[in-house]
């Protein structure tokens, strides 16, 4: 059995260089690869193009890379709760490509499956479609969107094994699975890393063939963007 296990986040990120294109899983702050992002900050790599649903918040997630001006371009579906992301975008300091959320997911999935492009109806007749090929299918117009090309994909899973098999939990099962295998090298960080064969095959979401490196992460904060609670009801 080929093992995909590496001993640390430092080893997992070997080969990262300035100017690379990175995919980073997660939705808001849920399921983001916290350890990988922290290491990218430490490495101080510059000129990055980051493909992610959003850019975290000002002081967490990809917001940490934005603070240090390590990201040259963001490819995402919305600005989210990140005021620094908004400021850099409006000031022209950051190149931003906003993509419909479903299209973002499918461009990842196309790269994962080895397809060069997809046709989608999302964005037809808007600025999203400007300069792109369009085509009619069964009386409906579609826009050609090319699959992403990334150097590294960083994903976060709940459990994994040394063969690279992954199980995601809750909302973390969003952009993480479609980014596995969608880049030249996929790095998975997991909360619990088990020996190969310990995971129930029926529970595995992503097989190890899509993962090149895996390690057990540490000190997950799992922050919540906006905590909303209801006042406690009292009874007399």
Coordinates of C-alpha atoms in Angstrom, one line a residue:
X1 CA 0.0 0.0 0.0
X2 CA 1.4 3.4 -1.0
X3 CA 1.3 5.8 1.9
X4 CA 0.5 9.5 1.2
X5 CA 1.3 10.5 4.8
X6 CA 3.7 13.3 5.5
X7 CA 4.9 14.2 8.9
X8 CA 4.1 17.8 9.1
X9 CA 2.5 20.8 7.4
X10 CA 6.0 22.0 6.5
X11 CA 6.6 18.8 4.5
X12 CA 3.2 18.9 3.0
X13 CA 3.8 22.4 1.5
X14 CA 7.2 21.6 0.0
X15 CA 7.4 23.0 -3.6
X16 CA 5.3 26.1 -2.9
X17 CA 6.7 29.1 -4.8
X18 CA 5.8 32.7 -5.6
X19 CA 3.2 33.2 -8.3
X20 CA 1.5 29.8 -8.0
X21 CA -2.2 29.2 -8.4
X22 CA -3.8 27.5 -5.3
X23 CA -7.2 26.0 -4.6
X24 CA -8.4 26.3 -1.0
X25 CA -11.5 24.4 0.2
X26 CA -14.1 25.5 2.7
X27 CA -17.2 27.6 2.9
X28 CA -17.0 30.8 4.9
X29 CA -14.8 29.6 7.8
X30 CA -16.2 26.1 7.7
X31 CA -13.9 23.4 6.6
X32 CA -11.0 25.7 5.7
X33 CA -7.4 24.2 5.7
X34 CA -6.3 26.2 8.7
X35 CA -2.9 24.6 9.1
X36 CA -2.0 25.0 5.4
X37 CA -3.0 28.7 5.4
X38 CA -1.0 29.4 8.5
X39 CA 2.1 27.8 6.9
X40 CA 1.6 29.8 3.7
X41 CA 1.6 33.0 5.9
X42 CA 4.9 31.8 7.5
X43 CA 6.5 31.1 4.1
X44 CA 5.6 34.6 2.9
X45 CA 5.1 33.4 -0.7
X46 CA 3.9 36.3 -2.9
X47 CA 1.9 36.8 -6.1
X48 CA -0.5 34.0 -5.4
X49 CA -3.7 33.4 -7.3
X50 CA -6.2 31.8 -4.9
X51 CA -9.3 29.9 -6.0
X52 CA -11.7 29.7 -3.0
X53 CA -15.4 30.3 -2.4
X54 CA -14.5 33.4 -0.4
X55 CA -11.6 34.9 1.4
X56 CA -12.4 34.2 5.1
X57 CA -12.5 37.2 7.4
X58 CA -10.0 40.0 8.1
X59 CA -8.0 38.2 10.8
X60 CA -8.6 34.5 9.9
X61 CA -8.5 32.2 6.9
X62 CA -7.3 33.7 3.6
X63 CA -7.8 37.1 5.3
X64 CA -4.4 36.5 6.9
X65 CA -2.8 36.2 3.4
X66 CA -4.6 39.3 2.2
X67 CA -3.3 41.3 5.2
X68 CA 0.3 40.6 4.1
X69 CA -0.5 41.3 0.5
X70 CA 0.5 37.7 -0.5
X71 CA -2.5 37.3 -2.9
X72 CA -2.3 38.9 -6.3
X73 CA -5.7 37.6 -7.5
X74 CA -8.8 36.1 -5.9
X75 CA -11.1 33.9 -7.9
X76 CA -14.2 33.4 -5.8
X77 CA -18.0 33.7 -5.6
X78 CA -18.4 36.5 -3.1
X79 CA -16.5 39.0 -0.9
X80 CA -18.1 37.7 2.3
X81 CA -17.3 39.1 5.7
X82 CA -13.9 40.3 4.8
X83 CA -13.6 44.1 4.8
X84 CA -9.9 44.0 3.8
X85 CA -10.9 41.9 0.7
X86 CA -13.5 44.6 -0.2
X87 CA -11.0 47.4 0.4
X88 CA -8.3 45.9 -1.8
X89 CA -10.8 45.0 -4.6
X90 CA -12.3 48.5 -4.7
X91 CA -8.9 50.2 -4.5
X92 CA -7.6 48.1 -7.4
X93 CA -4.8 46.6 -5.3
X94 CA -6.2 43.1 -5.8
X95 CA -7.3 41.5 -9.0
X96 CA -10.7 39.8 -8.4
X97 CA -12.7 37.5 -10.6
X98 CA -16.2 36.9 -9.2
X99 CA -17.9 33.7 -10.4
X100 CA -21.4 32.3 -9.8
X101 CA -21.0 29.8 -7.0
X102 CA -22.3 26.8 -9.0
X103 CA -19.9 27.6 -11.9
X104 CA -17.0 27.9 -9.4
X105 CA -17.8 24.4 -8.1
X106 CA -18.2 22.9 -11.6
X107 CA -15.0 24.4 -12.9
X108 CA -13.2 22.7 -10.0
X109 CA -15.1 19.4 -10.7
X110 CA -14.2 19.7 -14.4
X111 CA -10.5 19.9 -13.5
X112 CA -10.9 17.0 -11.2
X113 CA -12.5 14.8 -13.9
X114 CA -10.0 15.9 -16.6
X115 CA -12.5 17.9 -18.7
X116 CA -11.1 21.0 -20.3
X117 CA -14.4 23.0 -20.0
X118 CA -18.1 23.0 -19.2
X119 CA -21.2 24.7 -20.6
X120 CA -23.4 26.5 -18.1
X121 CA -26.4 28.7 -18.5
X122 CA -25.3 30.8 -15.5
X123 CA -24.2 34.3 -16.5
X124 CA -25.4 34.3 -20.1
X125 CA -26.4 37.8 -21.1
X126 CA -24.4 39.4 -18.3
X127 CA -20.9 40.7 -17.9
X128 CA -19.9 37.2 -16.8
X129 CA -20.2 36.0 -20.4
X130 CA -18.3 38.9 -22.1
X131 CA -15.6 37.6 -24.4
X132 CA -16.6 33.9 -23.9
X133 CA -17.9 31.4 -26.3
X134 CA -21.6 30.8 -26.1
X135 CA -23.7 28.0 -27.6
X136 CA -27.3 27.0 -27.9
X137 CA -28.5 23.6 -26.7
X138 CA -32.2 22.7 -27.0
X139 CA -33.3 26.3 -27.4
X140 CA -31.3 27.5 -24.4
X141 CA -28.1 29.5 -24.4
X142 CA -25.0 28.4 -22.5
X143 CA -21.6 29.9 -21.7
X144 CA -18.3 28.0 -22.1
X145 CA -16.3 28.0 -18.9
X146 CA -12.8 26.5 -18.8
X147 CA -11.7 24.1 -16.1
X148 CA -9.3 25.6 -13.5
X149 CA -5.6 24.9 -13.7
X150 CA -4.0 25.0 -10.3
X151 CA -0.6 24.0 -8.9
X152 CA -1.8 23.0 -5.4
X153 CA -5.2 22.2 -3.9
X154 CA -5.4 22.4 -0.1
X155 CA -8.4 20.7 1.5
X156 CA -9.5 19.9 5.0
X157 CA -11.3 16.7 6.0
X158 CA -12.7 15.3 9.3
X159 CA -11.0 11.9 9.0
X160 CA -8.5 10.4 6.6
X161 CA -6.1 7.4 6.3
X162 CA -2.5 7.0 5.2
X163 CA -3.7 6.0 1.7
X164 CA -5.3 9.4 1.3
X165 CA -9.0 8.3 1.6
X166 CA -11.1 11.1 3.1
X167 CA -14.3 11.6 5.0
X168 CA -15.8 15.1 5.4
X169 CA -18.2 16.3 8.0
X170 CA -21.1 18.7 7.8
X171 CA -20.7 21.9 5.9
X172 CA -17.1 21.1 5.2
X173 CA -18.4 18.8 2.5
X174 CA -18.8 21.6 0.1
X175 CA -15.9 22.8 -2.0
X176 CA -13.4 20.5 -0.4
X177 CA -14.4 17.3 -2.3
X178 CA -14.5 18.9 -5.8
X179 CA -11.0 20.4 -5.3
X180 CA -9.4 17.0 -4.6
X181 CA -7.5 15.9 -7.6
X182 CA -8.3 19.2 -9.4
X183 CA -4.7 20.5 -9.1
X184 CA -1.3 19.1 -9.8
X185 CA -0.8 18.3 -6.1
X186 CA -3.6 17.9 -3.6
X187 CA -2.7 18.3 0.1
X188 CA -5.3 17.1 2.6
X189 CA -5.2 18.0 6.3
X190 CA -7.4 16.0 8.6
X191 CA -8.5 16.1 12.2
X192 CA -7.8 12.4 12.6
X193 CA -5.4 10.3 10.6
X194 CA -5.8 6.6 10.7
X195 CA -3.9 3.6 9.3
X196 CA -5.1 2.5 5.8
X197 CA -8.0 0.1 6.1
X198 CA -9.4 1.6 9.3
X199 CA -12.1 3.7 7.6
X200 CA -15.4 2.2 6.6
X201 CA -15.3 2.0 2.8
X202 CA -19.0 2.9 2.6
X203 CA -18.3 6.2 4.4
X204 CA -15.4 7.4 2.3
X205 CA -16.3 10.5 0.3
X206 CA -13.0 10.9 -1.7
X207 CA -10.7 8.0 -2.5
X208 CA -7.0 8.3 -2.0
X209 CA -6.2 8.4 -5.8
X210 CA -7.2 12.1 -5.7
X211 CA -4.7 12.9 -2.9
X212 CA -0.9 13.2 -3.0
X213 CA -0.1 14.3 0.5
X214 CA -2.0 13.9 3.8
X215 CA -1.2 15.0 7.4
X216 CA -2.9 15.3 10.7
X217 CA -3.6 19.0 11.5
X218 CA -3.3 20.6 14.9
X219 CA -5.0 23.3 17.0
X220 CA -8.1 23.9 14.9
X221 CA -10.0 27.0 15.9
X222 CA -13.1 26.4 13.8
X223 CA -14.3 29.9 14.0
X224 CA -17.8 31.1 13.2
X225 CA -18.2 34.1 11.0
X226 CA -21.4 35.4 12.7
X227 CA -22.8 33.7 15.7
X228 CA -26.5 34.1 15.9
X229 CA -28.4 32.8 18.9
X230 CA -31.9 33.1 20.2
X231 CA -32.6 34.5 23.6
X232 CA -33.4 31.8 26.2
X233 CA -37.0 31.4 26.9
X234 CA -38.1 31.6 30.5
X235 CA -41.2 30.1 32.0
X236 CA -43.0 31.3 35.1

